[in-house]
CSV table of C-alpha atoms in Angstrom, one decimal:
chain,number,residue,atom,x,y,z
A,1,MET,CA,-13.2,13.0,-51.8
A,2,ARG,CA,-11.8,14.3,-48.5
A,3,THR,CA,-13.3,17.5,-47.2
A,4,ARG,CA,-11.3,20.5,-46.1
A,5,GLU,CA,-12.2,19.8,-42.5
A,6,SER,CA,-11.0,16.3,-42.6
A,7,ALA,CA,-7.8,17.4,-44.3
A,8,GLY,CA,-7.3,20.0,-41.6
A,9,VAL,CA,-7.8,17.3,-38.9
A,10,ALA,CA,-5.2,15.1,-40.6
A,11,VAL,CA,-2.7,17.9,-40.8
A,12,THR,CA,-3.3,18.7,-37.1
A,13,GLU,CA,-2.8,15.0,-36.1
A,14,SER,CA,0.3,14.8,-38.2
A,15,THR,CA,1.7,17.9,-36.6
A,16,GLY,CA,0.9,16.6,-33.2
A,17,LEU,CA,2.6,13.3,-33.8
A,18,ALA,CA,5.7,15.1,-35.2
A,19,ARG,CA,5.9,17.2,-32.0
A,20,VAL,CA,5.6,14.2,-29.8
A,21,ARG,CA,8.3,12.4,-31.8
A,22,ALA,CA,10.6,15.5,-31.7
A,23,THR,CA,10.1,15.8,-27.9
A,24,VAL,CA,10.8,12.1,-27.3
A,25,LEU,CA,14.0,12.3,-29.5
A,26,ALA,CA,15.0,15.4,-27.6
A,27,TYR,CA,14.9,13.6,-24.3
A,28,VAL,CA,16.7,10.6,-25.7
A,29,ALA,CA,19.4,13.0,-26.9
A,30,LEU,CA,19.7,14.5,-23.4
A,31,THR,CA,20.9,11.1,-22.2
A,32,LYS,CA,23.7,11.1,-24.8
A,33,PRO,CA,23.0,7.5,-26.1
A,34,ARG,CA,26.5,6.9,-27.3
A,35,VAL,CA,27.7,7.0,-23.7
A,36,ILE,CA,25.9,3.7,-23.2
A,37,GLU,CA,28.7,2.1,-25.3
A,38,LEU,CA,31.3,3.1,-22.6
A,39,LEU,CA,28.9,2.0,-19.9
A,40,LEU,CA,28.5,-1.4,-21.4
A,41,ILE,CA,32.2,-1.8,-22.1
A,42,ALA,CA,33.2,-0.8,-18.6
A,43,THR,CA,30.4,-2.6,-16.6
A,44,ILE,CA,29.7,-6.0,-18.1
A,45,PRO,CA,33.3,-7.3,-18.3
A,46,VAL,CA,33.9,-6.2,-14.7
A,47,MET,CA,30.8,-8.1,-13.6
A,48,LEU,CA,31.9,-11.2,-15.4
A,49,GLN,CA,35.4,-10.9,-13.8
A,50,ALA,CA,33.8,-10.5,-10.4
A,51,ASN,CA,31.8,-13.7,-10.9
A,52,ARG,CA,34.3,-15.7,-13.1
A,53,GLY,CA,32.9,-18.7,-14.9
A,54,HIS,CA,29.2,-17.6,-14.3
A,55,ILE,CA,26.9,-15.4,-16.3
A,56,ASP,CA,23.9,-13.9,-14.4
A,57,ILE,CA,22.0,-12.3,-17.3
A,58,TRP,CA,19.3,-10.8,-15.1
A,59,LEU,CA,21.9,-9.1,-12.8
A,60,ILE,CA,23.8,-7.8,-15.8
A,61,LEU,CA,20.6,-6.4,-17.4
A,62,VAL,CA,19.4,-4.7,-14.2
A,63,THR,CA,22.9,-3.2,-13.5
A,64,VAL,CA,23.2,-1.9,-17.0
A,65,VAL,CA,19.7,-0.4,-16.9
A,66,GLY,CA,20.3,1.2,-13.5
A,67,GLY,CA,23.6,2.5,-14.7
A,68,TRP,CA,22.1,3.9,-17.8
A,69,MET,CA,19.5,5.8,-15.8
A,70,GLY,CA,22.3,7.2,-13.7
A,71,ALA,CA,24.3,8.2,-16.8
A,72,ALA,CA,21.1,9.8,-18.3
A,73,SER,CA,20.7,11.8,-15.1
A,74,ALA,CA,24.3,13.0,-15.1
A,75,ASN,CA,24.2,13.9,-18.9
A,76,SER,CA,20.9,15.7,-18.7
A,77,LEU,CA,22.0,17.8,-15.7
A,78,ASN,CA,25.3,18.4,-17.4
A,79,MET,CA,23.5,19.9,-20.4
A,80,VAL,CA,21.6,22.2,-18.1
A,81,ALA,CA,24.8,23.6,-16.8
A,82,ASP,CA,26.4,23.7,-20.2
A,83,ALA,CA,23.5,25.1,-22.2
A,84,ASP,CA,25.3,28.5,-22.7
A,85,ILE,CA,28.5,27.1,-24.1
A,86,ASP,CA,26.7,24.4,-26.1
A,87,GLN,CA,25.2,27.2,-28.1
A,88,LYS,CA,28.6,28.6,-29.0
A,89,MET,CA,30.2,25.3,-30.1
A,90,LYS,CA,29.3,24.0,-33.6
A,91,ARG,CA,29.7,20.4,-32.4
A,92,THR,CA,27.0,20.9,-29.7
A,93,GLN,CA,24.7,23.5,-31.2
A,94,LYS,CA,22.1,20.8,-32.0
A,95,ARG,CA,21.8,19.5,-28.5
A,96,PRO,CA,18.2,19.9,-27.1
A,97,LEU,CA,18.8,22.7,-24.7
A,98,ALA,CA,21.2,24.6,-27.0
A,99,ARG,CA,18.3,24.8,-29.6
A,100,LYS,CA,15.7,25.2,-26.9
A,101,ALA,CA,13.8,22.0,-27.9
A,102,VAL,CA,12.8,21.4,-24.3
A,103,PRO,CA,12.5,23.7,-21.2
A,104,ILE,CA,15.3,23.8,-18.7
A,105,ARG,CA,12.9,23.2,-15.8
A,106,ASN,CA,11.7,20.0,-17.5
A,107,VAL,CA,15.2,18.7,-18.0
A,108,LEU,CA,16.1,19.4,-14.3
A,109,ILE,CA,13.1,17.3,-13.3
A,110,PHE,CA,14.0,14.6,-15.8
A,111,GLY,CA,17.5,14.5,-14.5
A,112,ILE,CA,16.4,14.2,-10.8
A,113,VAL,CA,13.8,11.5,-11.6
A,114,MET,CA,16.3,9.5,-13.5
A,115,ALA,CA,18.8,9.7,-10.6
A,116,ALA,CA,16.1,8.4,-8.2
A,117,ALA,CA,15.1,5.7,-10.6
A,118,SER,CA,18.7,4.6,-10.9
A,119,PHE,CA,19.0,4.4,-7.1
A,120,VAL,CA,15.8,2.3,-6.8
A,121,VAL,CA,16.6,-0.1,-9.7
A,122,LEU,CA,20.2,-0.8,-8.5
A,123,TYR,CA,19.1,-1.3,-4.8
A,124,PHE,CA,16.3,-3.7,-5.4
A,125,GLY,CA,17.6,-5.3,-8.6
A,126,THR,CA,21.1,-6.3,-7.4
A,127,ALA,CA,19.9,-8.5,-4.4
A,128,ASP,CA,21.8,-11.8,-4.1
A,129,ASP,CA,20.2,-15.3,-4.1
A,130,ASP,CA,19.4,-15.0,-0.4
A,131,GLY,CA,17.6,-11.7,-0.9
A,132,ASN,CA,20.3,-9.6,0.7
A,133,ARG,CA,20.6,-6.1,-0.8
A,134,SER,CA,23.3,-3.5,-0.7
A,135,PHE,CA,23.2,0.3,-1.0
A,136,LEU,CA,26.7,0.3,-2.4
A,137,PRO,CA,25.9,0.2,-6.2
A,138,SER,CA,23.2,2.9,-5.8
A,139,ILE,CA,25.4,5.2,-3.7
A,140,LEU,CA,28.3,4.9,-6.2
A,141,VAL,CA,26.0,6.0,-9.0
A,142,LEU,CA,24.8,9.0,-6.9
A,143,ILE,CA,28.4,9.9,-6.2
A,144,THR,CA,29.1,9.7,-10.0
A,145,ILE,CA,26.3,12.0,-10.8
A,146,ALA,CA,27.3,14.5,-8.1
A,147,PHE,CA,30.9,14.5,-9.1
A,148,TYR,CA,30.3,14.8,-12.9
A,149,VAL,CA,27.9,17.7,-12.5
A,150,GLY,CA,29.1,19.4,-9.4
A,151,VAL,CA,32.9,19.0,-9.7
A,152,TYR,CA,33.6,18.5,-13.4
A,153,THR,CA,31.0,20.6,-15.1
A,154,LEU,CA,30.5,23.4,-12.5
A,155,ILE,CA,34.0,23.7,-11.2
A,156,LEU,CA,36.7,22.2,-13.3
A,157,LYS,CA,35.5,22.4,-16.9
A,158,ARG,CA,35.7,26.2,-17.3
A,159,ARG,CA,38.6,26.9,-15.0
A,160,THR,CA,41.5,24.5,-15.7
A,161,TRP,CA,43.1,22.5,-18.5
A,162,GLN,CA,43.2,19.6,-16.1
A,163,ASN,CA,39.4,19.4,-16.3
A,164,VAL,CA,39.3,16.0,-18.1
A,165,ILE,CA,42.1,14.5,-16.0
A,166,TRP,CA,40.2,14.8,-12.7
A,167,GLY,CA,36.7,15.1,-14.1
A,168,GLY,CA,37.3,11.9,-16.0
A,169,ALA,CA,37.0,10.0,-12.7
A,170,ALA,CA,33.2,10.1,-13.2
A,171,GLY,CA,33.6,8.0,-16.3
A,172,CYS,CA,35.6,5.4,-14.4
A,173,MET,CA,32.8,4.6,-11.9
A,174,PRO,CA,31.0,1.9,-13.9
A,175,ALA,CA,33.9,-0.4,-13.1
A,176,LEU,CA,33.2,0.0,-9.4
A,177,VAL,CA,29.4,-0.1,-9.8
A,178,GLY,CA,29.6,-3.4,-11.8
A,179,TRP,CA,31.8,-5.1,-9.2
A,180,ALA,CA,29.7,-3.9,-6.3
A,181,ALA,CA,26.5,-5.1,-8.0
A,182,VAL,CA,28.0,-8.7,-8.0
A,183,THR,CA,29.8,-8.8,-4.7
A,184,HIS,CA,28.2,-6.0,-2.7
A,185,ASP,CA,31.8,-5.0,-1.9
A,186,LEU,CA,34.9,-3.6,-3.6
A,187,SER,CA,38.4,-5.0,-4.0
A,188,TRP,CA,41.6,-4.0,-5.7
A,189,GLN,CA,40.6,-5.4,-9.2
A,190,PRO,CA,37.8,-2.9,-10.0
A,191,PHE,CA,40.1,-0.1,-8.9
A,192,VAL,CA,42.7,-1.2,-11.4
A,193,LEU,CA,40.1,-1.0,-14.1
A,194,PHE,CA,39.0,2.3,-12.7
A,195,LEU,CA,42.5,3.6,-13.2
A,196,VAL,CA,42.7,2.2,-16.7
A,197,VAL,CA,39.7,4.3,-17.7
A,198,PHE,CA,41.1,7.2,-15.7
A,199,PHE,CA,44.4,7.3,-17.5
A,200,TRP,CA,42.7,6.5,-20.9
A,201,THR,CA,40.3,9.5,-20.7
A,202,PRO,CA,42.8,12.4,-21.3
A,203,PRO,CA,44.4,11.1,-24.6
A,204,HIS,CA,40.9,10.1,-25.7
A,205,THR,CA,39.4,13.5,-25.0
A,206,TRP,CA,42.3,15.6,-26.0
A,207,ALA,CA,42.4,13.9,-29.5
A,208,LEU,CA,38.8,15.1,-30.0
A,209,ALA,CA,39.6,18.5,-28.5
A,210,MET,CA,42.4,18.9,-31.0
A,211,ARG,CA,39.9,18.4,-33.8
A,212,TYR,CA,37.5,20.9,-32.3
A,213,ARG,CA,40.0,23.3,-30.8
A,214,GLU,CA,38.3,26.4,-32.2
A,215,ASP,CA,34.9,25.3,-30.7
A,216,TYR,CA,36.4,25.1,-27.2
A,217,ARG,CA,38.2,28.4,-27.7
A,218,ALA,CA,35.0,30.1,-28.7
A,219,ALA,CA,33.2,28.7,-25.7
A,220,GLY,CA,36.0,29.7,-23.3
A,221,VAL,CA,36.7,26.2,-22.2
A,222,PRO,CA,40.5,25.9,-21.5
A,223,MET,CA,41.1,22.4,-22.9
A,224,LEU,CA,44.8,21.6,-23.2
A,225,PRO,CA,44.8,21.8,-27.0
A,226,VAL,CA,43.4,25.4,-26.7
A,227,ILE,CA,46.2,26.7,-24.4
A,228,ALA,CA,49.2,24.5,-25.3
A,229,SER,CA,51.2,23.6,-28.4
A,230,ASP,CA,50.4,20.4,-30.4
A,231,GLU,CA,53.8,19.0,-29.3
A,232,LYS,CA,53.0,19.5,-25.6
A,233,VAL,CA,49.5,18.0,-26.1
A,234,THR,CA,50.6,14.9,-28.0
A,235,PHE,CA,53.4,14.4,-25.4
A,236,GLN,CA,50.9,14.4,-22.6
A,237,MET,CA,48.7,12.1,-24.6
A,238,LEU,CA,51.6,9.7,-25.0
A,239,VAL,CA,52.4,9.8,-21.2
A,240,TYR,CA,48.8,9.0,-20.3
A,241,THR,CA,48.6,6.3,-22.9
A,242,VAL,CA,51.7,4.5,-21.5
A,243,LEU,CA,50.2,4.8,-18.0
A,244,THR,CA,46.9,3.3,-19.3
A,245,VAL,CA,48.7,0.3,-20.7
A,246,ILE,CA,51.0,-0.3,-17.7
A,247,THR,CA,48.0,-0.1,-15.4
A,248,SER,CA,46.1,-2.7,-17.5
A,249,LEU,CA,48.9,-5.2,-16.9
A,250,PHE,CA,48.3,-5.2,-13.1
A,251,LEU,CA,45.2,-7.3,-13.8
A,252,ILE,CA,47.2,-10.1,-15.4
A,253,PRO,CA,47.7,-12.3,-12.2
A,254,PRO,CA,43.9,-13.0,-11.6
A,255,THR,CA,43.3,-13.6,-15.3
A,256,SER,CA,44.5,-16.1,-17.8
A,257,TRP,CA,46.8,-16.0,-20.9
A,258,ILE,CA,43.8,-14.7,-22.9
A,259,TYR,CA,43.7,-11.4,-21.1
A,260,LEU,CA,47.5,-11.3,-21.0
A,261,VAL,CA,47.8,-11.6,-24.8
A,262,VAL,CA,45.0,-9.1,-25.5
A,263,ALA,CA,46.3,-6.5,-22.9
A,264,VAL,CA,49.8,-6.7,-24.3
A,265,ALA,CA,49.0,-6.7,-28.0
A,266,SER,CA,46.3,-4.0,-27.8
A,267,GLY,CA,48.5,-1.9,-25.5
A,268,VAL,CA,51.4,-2.0,-27.8
A,269,TRP,CA,49.1,-1.1,-30.7
A,270,PHE,CA,47.6,1.9,-28.8
A,271,ILE,CA,51.0,3.2,-27.7
A,272,TRP,CA,52.3,2.9,-31.3
A,273,TRP,CA,49.5,5.1,-32.7
A,274,VAL,CA,49.8,7.8,-30.1
A,275,ALA,CA,53.7,7.8,-30.4
A,276,LYS,CA,53.2,8.1,-34.1
A,277,LEU,CA,51.1,11.2,-33.6
A,278,TYR,CA,53.7,12.7,-31.3
A,279,VAL,CA,56.5,12.0,-33.8
A,280,GLN,CA,54.5,13.6,-36.6
A,281,THR,CA,53.9,16.6,-34.4
A,282,ARG,CA,57.6,17.1,-33.9
A,283,ALA,CA,58.2,16.7,-37.6
A,284,GLY,CA,55.6,19.3,-38.5
A,285,VAL,CA,53.5,16.8,-40.4
A,286,GLU,CA,49.8,17.6,-40.8
A,287,LEU,CA,47.9,15.8,-38.0
A,288,LYS,CA,44.8,13.7,-37.9
A,289,PRO,CA,44.0,13.6,-34.2
A,290,LEU,CA,40.5,12.2,-34.8
A,291,LYS,CA,42.2,8.9,-35.8
A,292,ILE,CA,43.6,8.6,-32.2
A,293,PHE,CA,40.1,9.3,-30.8
A,294,LEU,CA,38.8,6.3,-32.8
A,295,VAL,CA,41.9,4.1,-31.9
A,296,SER,CA,41.4,4.9,-28.2
A,297,ASN,CA,37.8,3.6,-28.4
A,298,GLU,CA,38.9,0.5,-30.2
A,299,TYR,CA,41.7,-0.1,-27.6
A,300,LEU,CA,39.3,0.1,-24.7
A,301,ALA,CA,36.8,-2.1,-26.4
A,302,LEU,CA,39.5,-4.7,-27.2
A,303,LEU,CA,40.9,-4.7,-23.6
A,304,PHE,CA,37.5,-5.0,-21.8
A,305,CYS,CA,36.2,-7.6,-24.3
A,306,GLY,CA,39.3,-9.6,-23.8
A,307,LEU,CA,38.6,-9.5,-20.1
A,308,ALA,CA,35.0,-10.6,-20.6
A,309,VAL,CA,36.1,-13.6,-22.7
A,310,ASP,CA,38.7,-14.5,-20.2
A,311,ALA,CA,36.3,-14.4,-17.4
A,312,VAL,CA,33.6,-16.4,-19.2
A,313,ILE,CA,36.0,-19.2,-20.3
A,314,ASN,CA,37.6,-19.1,-16.8
A,315,LEU,CA,40.9,-20.7,-17.5
A,316,ALA,CA,43.5,-21.0,-14.7
A,317,PRO,CA,44.7,-17.6,-13.7
A,318,ILE,CA,48.4,-16.6,-14.3
A,319,SER,CA,49.0,-16.4,-10.5
A,320,SER,CA,48.2,-20.2,-10.2
A,321,TYR,CA,51.3,-21.0,-12.1
A,322,PHE,CA,53.4,-19.4,-9.4
A,323,GLY,CA,52.0,-21.1,-6.4
A,324,SER,CA,49.6,-19.7,-3.7
C-alpha cells in the first residue's frame, strides 16, 4: 500500500513532467510548425532544379534544417512583436505569448539563438565537394528574418492594407536560399519562383482574412477584407492569381513537358476557383473563402512538386527543341 508521502512525490513528479511537456510544446508552437510545409515546398524543388538529375540528400537535409531554424527565429520574434494583438484575435489567443505560457525575455533569447544557429548550419553545412563555403545562404536567411520582423511586423502590418503584398516577400526567400545552397550563387530561375510565391501570397492570405475579418478588425490590423468590399477583395485576389500563374510559365524553357503540363493544368484550375469566388461575390452568393485558402495551398504544392519531379527525371528541357 502506497504511503501518503510516496503518493505526494508521484503527484509532484507528474506535475513536473506536465510542466516540462507544456514548456516544450510552447516553444514548438512559437516556431509555427505548419510553416515548415511552405519551407519544404519552396526549398526542395528549387534545390533539385538547381542540380537537375542529381539528389544530394545531405545538402537538402542541412538546408531544410537551417532554413527551419531561420523560420523558427522569425516566427518567434514575430510573436513577441504581435503578443498584444494575438490576445485580441480568437484565432491566435492560444499562442504561447498570448496566453503567457513563456516569458517574453526567453522568447527573445530563443529567437536570437535560432537565428545564429541557422547562420552556422547553413554556412558550414552547404560546403561543396571541394570544401568551398559561401555566406550567401546564411545571409539570405538573416535578411529574411530582419525583413519579416522589422519591415512586415513592425512597420507594414498595422499601417497599410498592402502589408501582405510587400511583407510576403519574406515567405519567398526559401527559393533563393535553396538555389544558393546548391550553386553558391543566384540566377534568374529562383527569382521566377520567388515571384510565384510573391504573387501567390495575397490571394492566399486574403482568403483567410475574409474568414477571420472580425478578428483582424478587433485587433486593428487593416487587412484588405477589413477595409474593402468583398467584390474589391475578390477582384484583387483574381488579379494576383493570374499574375501567379503567368509568372510560373516563365520557368517552362529550362524544364520539360512534365512541368509544362503541371504548371498549365494547375494554373487553370487555380484561376477557375478564384474567378468563381469573384463571380459569386458579384452575384451576392454566400461566400466560402476558406475553400480558396485550401485551394491555394494545393496549387502551390502541385506546382512545386511538378518542378521537383521534372528536375529528378531530367528530361530534355523545352528550350532544347528550339535550338541553342
